[in-house]
Amino acid sequence: MKKTVLLLSILFVISCKNEKRSEISLEENKEETIAQEIARAHGFENFKDVEEIKFTFNVKVGDSVRTSRSWHWKTSNDEIRLTEGDISRTYVKDDSIADDEKELDQKFINDSYWLLFPFQLVWSDAEISEEKKAEAPISKKEMRNITVSYPSEGGYTPGDSYEIFYEDDLILKEWIYKSADGSRKSPTTWEDYKDFNGLKIARSHKSPDGSFELFFSGIEVN
């Protein structure tokens, strides 16, 4: 039970830039940073053509699905609808989230970060380390590696960081989530990739022993 609570408590909730995400593009004719290169490898430049994304976020522990919630995100105006069980709720994500919508917003940011984290390297105000080579935590293969760190203030879980591991194709293979206070350190895979209208999305993330899996179903990108 303790392990389950630990894994389900991982919330990747960081304040993003005020610009609409669909309007942010990579600058042409300038040398790209490694963060921009990774985002592009996952199809970042195609996001501007996306009008809506639908997906279901699932968490399985052992043989039991503990969490399942479905999202419909209209990217043009950031109208977001959550369906969880028999209940649906809608809100618009902007600079002022009403108090009664913050729990909903927290869930969306968490779930969409898992879905599109490579794009957050461009969208959010993260500090990116210098690239190095390091042993990936699960496969034990030597891979390219950077650390992504978020500010100690702002967002729902300030100060968290993520070590991401990738090979020469720049597609994420594994990462380690680290809580700000150092009490939590959770590695998972990035696997089962599929191309959705130019967006390369990992549909499965597993713990080292496979007892925990976070996976996506019902993905639609239009």
XYZ file of N, CA and C in Angstrom:
666
model
N 0.831 -1.209 0.000
C 0.000 0.000 0.000
C 0.864 1.259 0.000
N 1.923 1.258 0.824
C 2.795 2.428 0.894
C 3.403 2.738 -0.455
N 3.811 1.683 -1.176
C 4.398 1.883 -2.492
C 3.386 2.456 -3.457
N 2.164 1.967 -3.383
C 1.103 2.448 -4.254
C 0.857 3.933 -4.030
N 0.750 4.335 -2.778
C 0.520 5.739 -2.458
C 1.646 6.600 -2.987
N 2.874 6.128 -2.844
C 4.027 6.866 -3.307
C 3.951 7.111 -4.799
N 3.669 6.077 -5.570
C 3.651 6.204 -7.015
C 2.490 7.052 -7.492
N 1.347 6.928 -6.865
C 0.187 7.695 -7.289
C 0.287 9.152 -6.880
N 1.199 9.469 -5.986
C 1.306 10.841 -5.516
C 2.202 11.691 -6.395
N 2.789 11.122 -7.453
C 3.661 11.876 -8.329
C 2.813 12.836 -9.153
N 2.952 14.134 -8.917
C 2.198 15.132 -9.666
C 3.182 16.068 -10.336
N 3.162 16.091 -11.648
C 4.075 16.945 -12.400
C 3.349 18.256 -12.711
N 3.300 19.147 -11.739
C 2.453 20.316 -11.838
C 3.313 21.558 -11.737
N 3.542 22.217 -12.862
C 4.436 23.356 -12.909
C 3.758 24.461 -13.694
N 3.974 25.713 -13.301
C 3.396 26.828 -14.036
C 4.005 26.922 -15.422
N 3.154 27.106 -16.428
C 3.612 27.234 -17.806
C 3.612 28.703 -18.219
N 4.223 28.988 -19.360
C 4.227 30.337 -19.885
C 2.801 30.764 -20.214
N 2.570 32.092 -20.232
C 1.231 32.595 -20.467
C 0.783 32.450 -21.911
N 1.727 32.343 -22.839
C 1.360 32.196 -24.236
C 0.575 30.901 -24.445
N -0.346 30.955 -25.433
C -1.056 29.726 -25.760
C -0.065 28.727 -26.334
N -0.162 27.496 -25.890
C 0.799 26.485 -26.305
C 0.762 26.229 -27.795
N -0.423 26.353 -28.400
C -0.547 26.115 -29.839
C 0.149 27.192 -30.657
N 0.490 28.333 -30.015
C 1.111 29.439 -30.738
C 2.619 29.481 -30.555
N 3.166 28.613 -29.719
C 4.605 28.598 -29.474
C 5.278 27.684 -30.489
N 6.288 28.193 -31.154
C 7.004 27.385 -32.139
C 8.496 27.537 -31.918
N 9.263 26.625 -32.477
C 10.710 26.691 -32.371
C 11.243 27.720 -33.358
N 12.232 28.468 -32.915
C 12.779 29.522 -33.759
C 13.591 28.920 -34.901
N 13.371 29.478 -36.075
C 14.116 29.031 -37.247
C 15.461 29.750 -37.318
N 16.403 29.100 -37.957
C 17.708 29.686 -38.258
C 18.523 30.023 -37.006
N 18.215 29.374 -35.893
C 19.026 29.526 -34.695
C 19.413 28.141 -34.200
N 20.585 28.061 -33.598
C 21.020 26.782 -33.058
C 20.092 26.372 -31.923
N 19.533 25.174 -32.026
C 18.571 24.724 -31.028
C 19.269 24.213 -29.778
N 18.611 24.396 -28.664
C 19.073 23.794 -27.431
C 18.712 22.313 -27.446
N 19.286 21.545 -26.531
C 18.962 20.119 -26.471
C 17.485 19.935 -26.109
N 16.931 20.820 -25.288
C 15.509 20.728 -24.946
C 14.643 20.895 -26.187
N 14.980 21.858 -27.032
C 14.224 22.079 -28.264
C 14.384 20.899 -29.221
N 15.576 20.339 -29.280
C 15.806 19.186 -30.154
C 14.954 17.998 -29.724
N 14.867 17.763 -28.419
C 14.064 16.650 -27.913
C 12.586 16.888 -28.216
N 12.122 18.121 -27.977
C 10.727 18.445 -28.279
C 10.429 18.221 -29.760
N 11.307 18.676 -30.623
C 11.099 18.500 -32.066
C 11.069 17.017 -32.441
N 11.939 16.219 -31.841
C 11.980 14.789 -32.159
C 10.657 14.106 -31.840
N 9.927 14.639 -30.868
C 8.628 14.072 -30.485
C 7.464 14.710 -31.243
N 7.784 15.592 -32.212
C 6.738 16.153 -33.065
C 6.215 17.503 -32.647
N 7.004 18.265 -31.890
C 6.532 19.532 -31.348
C 5.990 20.471 -32.418
N 6.646 20.546 -33.559
C 6.225 21.486 -34.590
C 4.851 21.167 -35.160
N 4.361 19.955 -34.940
C 3.028 19.594 -35.438
C 1.918 19.996 -34.472
N 2.298 20.390 -33.252
C 1.268 20.716 -32.262
C 0.438 21.928 -32.679
N 1.035 22.850 -33.425
C 0.308 24.053 -33.836
C -0.885 23.732 -34.721
N -0.898 22.554 -35.327
C -2.007 22.151 -36.195
C -3.074 21.349 -35.453
N -2.845 21.102 -34.166
C -3.777 20.291 -33.381
C -4.912 21.168 -32.856
N -6.146 20.704 -33.022
C -7.315 21.429 -32.520
C -7.859 20.813 -31.231
N -7.704 19.507 -31.082
C -8.192 18.871 -29.869
C -7.440 17.562 -29.618
N -7.337 17.217 -28.363
C -6.707 15.963 -27.955
C -7.640 15.273 -26.964
N -7.845 13.995 -27.183
C -8.610 13.178 -26.239
C -7.711 12.050 -25.756
N -7.777 11.745 -24.472
C -6.986 10.632 -23.952
C -7.546 10.187 -22.616
N -7.267 8.934 -22.279
C -7.632 8.397 -20.973
C -6.358 8.017 -20.229
N -6.228 8.547 -19.035
C -5.073 8.331 -18.160
C -5.420 7.199 -17.200
N -4.587 6.152 -17.195
C -4.851 4.975 -16.363
C -3.642 4.644 -15.498
N -3.892 4.209 -14.284
C -2.827 3.734 -13.397
C -3.180 2.333 -12.937
N -2.263 1.407 -13.180
C -2.462 0.017 -12.774
C -1.397 -0.378 -11.769
N -1.820 -0.961 -10.669
C -0.906 -1.485 -9.651
C -1.188 -2.971 -9.517
N -0.169 -3.784 -9.809
C -0.403 -5.227 -9.875
C -1.363 -5.519 -11.026
N -2.440 -6.223 -10.750
C -3.424 -6.536 -11.776
C -4.650 -5.635 -11.716
N -4.600 -4.604 -10.895
C -5.777 -3.778 -10.649
C -5.575 -2.359 -11.171
N -6.537 -1.871 -11.967
C -6.519 -0.480 -12.410
C -7.095 0.384 -11.288
N -6.258 1.243 -10.721
C -6.662 2.036 -9.565
C -7.230 3.399 -9.957
N -6.794 3.914 -11.112
C -7.234 5.229 -11.562
C -7.500 5.183 -13.054
N -8.600 5.800 -13.490
C -8.903 5.931 -14.907
C -9.736 7.189 -15.101
N -9.213 8.142 -15.843
C -9.958 9.371 -16.101
C -9.690 9.841 -17.539
N -10.742 10.328 -18.182
C -10.676 10.697 -19.592
C -10.747 12.212 -19.751
N -9.971 12.701 -20.714
C -9.865 14.133 -20.958
C -10.203 14.480 -22.402
N -10.830 15.626 -22.585
C -11.049 16.215 -23.902
C -10.539 17.643 -23.829
N -9.431 17.915 -24.525
C -8.738 19.197 -24.443
C -8.847 19.897 -25.793
N -9.554 21.031 -25.813
C -9.613 21.874 -27.007
C -8.468 22.866 -26.915
N -7.425 22.639 -27.715
C -6.188 23.393 -27.537
C -6.311 24.855 -27.957
N -7.262 25.180 -28.825
C -7.381 26.555 -29.311
C -7.791 27.527 -28.210
N -8.647 27.085 -27.306
C -9.092 27.965 -26.220
C -8.853 27.376 -24.837
N -8.140 26.247 -24.776
C -7.821 25.569 -23.513
C -9.070 25.224 -22.711
N -10.141 24.879 -23.413
C -11.312 24.329 -22.720
C -11.061 22.847 -22.494
N -11.241 22.411 -21.260
C -10.846 21.055 -20.867
C -12.010 20.387 -20.157
N -12.326 19.171 -20.581
C -13.396 18.417 -19.928
C -12.848 17.111 -19.375
N -13.136 16.858 -18.115
C -12.769 15.605 -17.461
C -14.012 14.733 -17.305
N -13.879 13.467 -17.686
C -14.923 12.487 -17.396
C -14.297 11.406 -16.527
N -14.852 11.255 -15.334
C -14.335 10.283 -14.374
C -15.531 9.535 -13.792
N -15.660 8.279 -14.197
C -16.859 7.541 -13.817
C -18.066 8.116 -14.530
N -19.110 8.440 -13.787
C -20.330 9.002 -14.363
C -20.362 10.523 -14.297
N -19.264 11.124 -13.870
C -19.239 12.572 -13.661
C -18.344 13.248 -14.698
N -18.851 14.325 -15.314
C -18.068 15.143 -16.233
C -18.022 16.578 -15.728
N -16.855 17.185 -15.836
C -16.684 18.582 -15.441
C -15.842 19.282 -16.485
N -16.139 20.556 -16.731
C -15.429 21.334 -17.738
C -14.926 22.635 -17.121
N -13.731 23.049 -17.525
C -13.226 24.360 -17.130
C -12.346 24.889 -18.247
N -12.026 26.168 -18.168
C -11.120 26.798 -19.129
C -9.843 27.151 -18.389
N -8.729 26.663 -18.915
C -7.437 26.900 -18.268
C -6.911 28.261 -18.688
N -6.807 29.173 -17.740
C -6.245 30.487 -18.013
C -5.427 30.943 -16.815
N -5.112 32.239 -16.763
C -4.229 32.727 -15.708
C -4.888 32.758 -14.336
N -6.208 32.686 -14.299
C -6.908 32.725 -13.009
C -7.823 31.515 -12.894
N -7.366 30.525 -12.159
C -8.148 29.310 -11.939
C -8.967 29.490 -10.666
N -10.278 29.316 -10.780
C -11.140 29.436 -9.609
C -10.784 28.364 -8.582
N -10.992 28.691 -7.304
C -10.627 27.759 -6.236
C -11.293 26.394 -6.415
N -12.549 26.395 -6.880
C -13.257 25.124 -7.011
C -12.841 24.341 -8.248
N -11.923 24.921 -9.045
C -11.419 24.236 -10.237
C -9.969 23.792 -10.077
N -9.334 24.145 -8.961
C -7.904 23.855 -8.813
C -7.607 22.361 -8.731
N -8.476 21.606 -8.082
C -8.258 20.162 -8.028
C -8.356 19.555 -9.423
N -9.305 20.036 -10.212
C -9.460 19.585 -11.591
C -8.231 19.958 -12.415
N -7.765 21.182 -12.252
C -6.591 21.658 -12.980
C -5.358 20.865 -12.607
N -5.218 20.542 -11.323
C -4.069 19.768 -10.862
C -4.037 18.395 -11.521
N -5.193 17.755 -11.615
C -5.263 16.450 -12.274
C -4.893 16.564 -13.747
N -5.412 17.609 -14.412
C -5.120 17.752 -15.841
C -3.641 17.980 -16.099
N -3.036 18.859 -15.304
C -1.616 19.124 -15.516
C -0.798 17.863 -15.279
N -1.106 17.140 -14.234
C -0.400 15.887 -13.988
C -0.511 14.944 -15.174
N -1.736 14.712 -15.623
C -1.974 13.709 -16.664
C -1.409 14.155 -18.006
N -1.552 15.428 -18.338
C -1.042 15.918 -19.614
C 0.481 16.015 -19.610
N 1.097 16.201 -18.432
C 2.557 16.164 -18.367
C 3.082 14.783 -18.721
N 2.449 13.748 -18.207
C 2.842 12.394 -18.593
C 2.662 12.203 -20.098
N 1.595 12.742 -20.661
C 1.305 12.548 -22.074
C 2.299 13.282 -22.966
N 2.629 14.526 -22.618
C 3.386 15.393 -23.533
C 4.594 16.041 -22.860
N 5.230 15.345 -21.949
C 6.347 15.948 -21.237
C 7.432 16.500 -22.161
N 7.799 15.843 -23.271
C 8.850 16.422 -24.118
C 8.528 17.832 -24.591
N 7.240 18.159 -24.756
C 6.857 19.499 -25.182
C 6.989 20.496 -24.029
N 6.857 20.021 -22.791
C 7.011 20.900 -21.650
C 8.430 21.442 -21.531
N 9.380 20.796 -22.177
C 10.743 21.322 -22.189
C 10.788 22.681 -22.875
N 9.810 22.961 -23.739
C 9.704 24.254 -24.420
C 8.639 25.129 -23.765
N 7.526 24.517 -23.376
C 6.399 25.283 -22.834
C 6.639 25.855 -21.449
N 7.290 25.111 -20.574
C 7.366 25.511 -19.171
C 8.717 26.128 -18.837
N 8.741 26.766 -17.677
C 9.940 27.514 -17.272
C 10.887 26.614 -16.489
N 11.422 25.647 -17.160
C 12.316 24.688 -16.512
C 13.772 25.076 -16.727
N 14.596 24.684 -15.769
C 16.048 24.829 -15.928
C 16.581 23.501 -16.448
N 17.326 23.562 -17.532
C 17.838 22.357 -18.187
C 19.342 22.270 -17.969
N 19.813 21.146 -17.479
C 21.247 20.968 -17.224
C 22.010 20.742 -18.521
N 23.302 20.774 -18.415
C 24.150 20.371 -19.540
C 23.959 18.878 -19.803
N 24.022 18.496 -21.047
C 23.872 17.084 -21.400
C 25.122 16.306 -21.011
N 24.902 15.064 -20.563
C 26.019 14.173 -20.252
C 25.613 12.752 -20.597
N 26.498 11.822 -20.389
C 26.191 10.397 -20.523
C 26.016 9.811 -19.124
N 25.027 8.940 -18.969
C 24.773 8.339 -17.666
C 24.073 7.005 -17.854
N 24.141 6.161 -16.830
C 23.474 4.861 -16.876
C 21.984 5.030 -16.586
N 21.153 4.550 -17.499
C 19.709 4.626 -17.307
C 19.305 3.721 -16.138
N 18.301 4.123 -15.361
C 18.012 3.426 -14.103
C 17.413 2.040 -14.259
N 16.734 1.763 -15.350
C 16.032 0.488 -15.496
C 16.775 -0.464 -16.436
N 17.089 0.006 -17.636
C 17.784 -0.855 -18.610
C 19.259 -1.010 -18.277
N 19.805 -0.081 -17.494
C 21.233 -0.034 -17.142
C 22.124 0.244 -18.350
N 21.531 0.716 -19.432
C 22.297 1.098 -20.613
C 22.830 2.511 -20.442
N 23.987 2.770 -21.026
C 24.486 4.139 -21.037
C 23.711 4.934 -22.080
N 23.148 6.059 -21.668
C 22.359 6.901 -22.570
C 22.744 8.356 -22.381
N 22.251 9.194 -23.263
C 22.359 10.629 -23.092
C 21.382 11.051 -22.000
N 21.736 12.096 -21.274
C 20.975 12.413 -20.062
C 21.007 13.914 -19.784
N 19.844 14.459 -19.397
C 19.789 15.815 -18.852
C 18.883 15.804 -17.623
N 19.041 16.802 -16.777
C 18.163 16.991 -15.635
C 17.286 18.214 -15.881
N 15.999 18.055 -15.650
C 15.012 19.121 -15.839
C 14.526 19.530 -14.458
N 14.791 20.773 -14.067
C 14.457 21.237 -12.717
C 13.489 22.414 -12.791
N 12.529 22.433 -11.866
C 11.522 23.484 -11.852
C 11.721 24.401 -10.654
N 11.231 25.646 -10.761
C 11.456 26.636 -9.693
C 10.940 26.178 -8.343
N 11.539 26.729 -7.300
C 11.165 26.353 -5.935
C 9.876 27.024 -5.483
N 9.347 27.920 -6.310
C 8.084 28.575 -6.009
C 7.186 28.512 -7.230
N 5.866 28.473 -6.997
C 4.907 28.436 -8.091
C 4.498 27.017 -8.414
N 3.325 26.879 -9.041
C 2.826 25.556 -9.378
C 2.317 24.827 -8.150
N 1.922 23.585 -8.355
C 1.362 22.787 -7.265
C 2.426 21.998 -6.506
N 3.503 21.624 -7.183
C 4.590 20.886 -6.523
C 5.929 21.510 -6.915
N 6.241 22.683 -6.374
C 7.473 23.384 -6.766
C 8.728 22.630 -6.362
N 9.775 22.833 -7.168
C 11.079 22.294 -6.829
C 11.350 20.872 -7.263
N 10.389 20.220 -7.915
C 10.625 18.852 -8.375
C 11.585 18.848 -9.559
N 12.196 17.703 -9.806
C 13.108 17.582 -10.940
C 12.981 16.202 -11.570
N 13.476 16.096 -12.790
C 13.350 14.865 -13.567
C 14.645 14.636 -14.328
N 15.210 13.467 -14.159
C 16.346 13.067 -14.986
C 15.796 12.278 -16.154
N 16.052 12.733 -17.370
C 15.529 12.022 -18.535
C 16.673 11.400 -19.321
N 16.380 10.230 -19.889
C 17.381 9.419 -20.576
C 16.883 9.107 -21.975
N 17.778 9.272 -22.941
C 17.412 9.097 -24.349
C 18.666 8.718 -25.140
N 18.435 8.206 -26.326
C 19.560 7.816 -27.188
C 19.685 8.833 -28.329
N 20.403 8.480 -29.369
C 20.698 9.464 -30.411
C 19.472 9.913 -31.189
N 18.376 9.143 -31.124
C 17.155 9.585 -31.799
C 16.392 10.623 -30.992
N 16.855 10.921 -29.772
C 16.297 11.941 -28.883
C 14.913 11.604 -28.346
N 14.479 10.361 -28.507
C 13.188 9.920 -27.980
C 13.380 9.420 -26.549
N 12.580 9.929 -25.625
C 12.722 9.524 -24.225
C 12.536 8.019 -24.059
N 13.430 7.412 -23.285
C 13.357 5.977 -23.004
C 13.055 5.681 -21.534
N 13.621 6.509 -20.639
C 13.409 6.321 -19.202
C 13.541 7.683 -18.533
N 13.009 7.775 -17.313
C 13.279 8.952 -16.503
C 13.196 8.625 -15.023
N 13.694 9.549 -14.219
C 13.588 9.447 -12.766
C 12.942 10.725 -12.259
N 11.825 10.570 -11.571
C 11.188 11.705 -10.901
C 11.809 11.856 -9.509
N 12.144 13.099 -9.132
C 12.702 13.379 -7.810
C 11.912 14.511 -7.166
N 11.380 14.256 -5.979
C 10.632 15.286 -5.279
C 11.578 16.357 -4.753
N 11.034 17.534 -4.507
C 11.855 18.664 -4.087
C 12.595 18.399 -2.787
N 11.951 17.669 -1.868
C 12.579 17.431 -0.565
C 13.468 16.197 -0.536
N 13.595 15.520 -1.682
C 14.465 14.357 -1.766
C 13.891 13.075 -1.200
N 12.627 13.115 -0.758
C 12.045 11.930 -0.113
C 11.510 10.912 -1.116
N 11.295 11.346 -2.361
C 10.758 10.441 -3.371
C 11.656 10.427 -4.602
N 11.900 9.231 -5.113
C 12.728 9.064 -6.305
C 12.160 7.864 -7.056
N 11.500 8.108 -8.179
C 10.750 7.043 -8.852
C 11.113 6.967 -10.335
N 11.792 5.893 -10.744
C 12.096 5.713 -12.160
C 10.972 4.969 -12.887
N 10.717 5.340 -14.122
C 9.790 4.594 -14.976
C 10.295 4.623 -16.411
N 9.775 3.694 -17.193
C 10.098 3.629 -18.614
C 9.236 4.607 -19.406
N 9.663 4.870 -20.620
C 8.853 5.517 -21.649
C 8.840 4.544 -22.827
N 7.690 3.944 -23.102
C 7.657 2.902 -24.119
C 6.306 2.835 -24.826
N 6.197 1.929 -25.772
C 4.985 1.728 -26.568
C 4.593 3.017 -27.282
N 5.542 3.579 -28.004
C 5.301 4.818 -28.744
C 4.404 4.581 -29.953
N 3.605 5.602 -30.248
C 2.800 5.602 -31.466
C 2.694 7.036 -31.959
N 2.635 7.180 -33.289
C 2.510 8.501 -33.898
C 1.037 8.862 -34.042
N 0.647 10.006 -33.447
C -0.722 10.499 -33.558
C -0.699 11.840 -34.282
N -0.961 11.807 -35.580
C -0.936 13.031 -36.396
C 0.344 13.836 -36.176
N 1.465 13.137 -36.153
C 2.764 13.788 -36.038
C 3.283 13.937 -34.620
N 2.467 13.639 -33.612
C 2.928 13.678 -32.224
C 3.332 12.276 -31.804
N 4.574 12.101 -31.388
C 5.062 10.793 -30.933
C 4.815 10.678 -29.432
N 3.922 9.772 -29.056
C 3.474 9.676 -27.677
C 3.771 8.288 -27.122
N 4.419 8.253 -25.954
C 4.645 6.993 -25.245
C 3.362 6.624 -24.507
N 2.843 5.443 -24.799
C 1.563 5.046 -24.212
C 1.714 4.261 -22.915
N 2.945 3.923 -22.535
C 3.136 3.106 -21.335
C 4.379 3.545 -20.568
N 4.244 3.544 -19.239
C 5.344 3.876 -18.333
C 5.305 2.859 -17.195
N 6.399 2.120 -17.017
C 6.410 1.040 -16.031
C 7.532 1.226 -15.021
N 7.270 0.761 -13.805
C 8.292 0.757 -12.763
C 9.313 -0.335 -13.060
N 10.470 -0.311 -12.387
C 11.504 -1.316 -12.669
C 11.031 -2.753 -12.557
N 10.168 -3.061 -11.588
C 9.707 -4.447 -11.423
C 8.394 -4.727 -12.148
N 7.855 -3.730 -12.828
C 6.630 -3.927 -13.592
C 5.361 -3.969 -12.770
N 5.455 -3.758 -11.459
C 4.260 -3.833 -10.610
C 3.374 -2.604 -10.740
N 3.944 -1.531 -11.259
C 3.211 -0.287 -11.478
C 3.278 0.054 -12.961
N 2.140 0.410 -13.553
C 2.116 0.884 -14.933
C 1.152 2.048 -15.051
N 1.634 3.120 -15.608
C 0.791 4.241 -15.995
C 0.663 4.165 -17.507
N -0.559 4.090 -18.004
C -0.721 3.926 -19.450
C -1.886 4.754 -19.960
N -1.830 5.037 -21.262
C -2.851 5.837 -21.919
C -3.648 4.962 -22.886
N -4.941 5.209 -22.948
C -5.802 4.562 -23.915
C -6.693 5.631 -24.544
N -7.339 5.279 -25.630
C -8.272 6.199 -26.273
C -7.677 7.502 -26.757
N -6.407 7.491 -27.142
C -5.772 8.724 -27.592
C -6.285 9.113 -28.980
N -6.699 10.352 -29.114
C -7.079 10.923 -30.407
C -6.470 12.312 -30.517
N -5.832 12.588 -31.638
C -5.243 13.906 -31.894
C -5.820 14.405 -33.212
N -6.570 15.474 -33.167
C -7.226 16.005 -34.375
C -6.879 17.480 -34.582
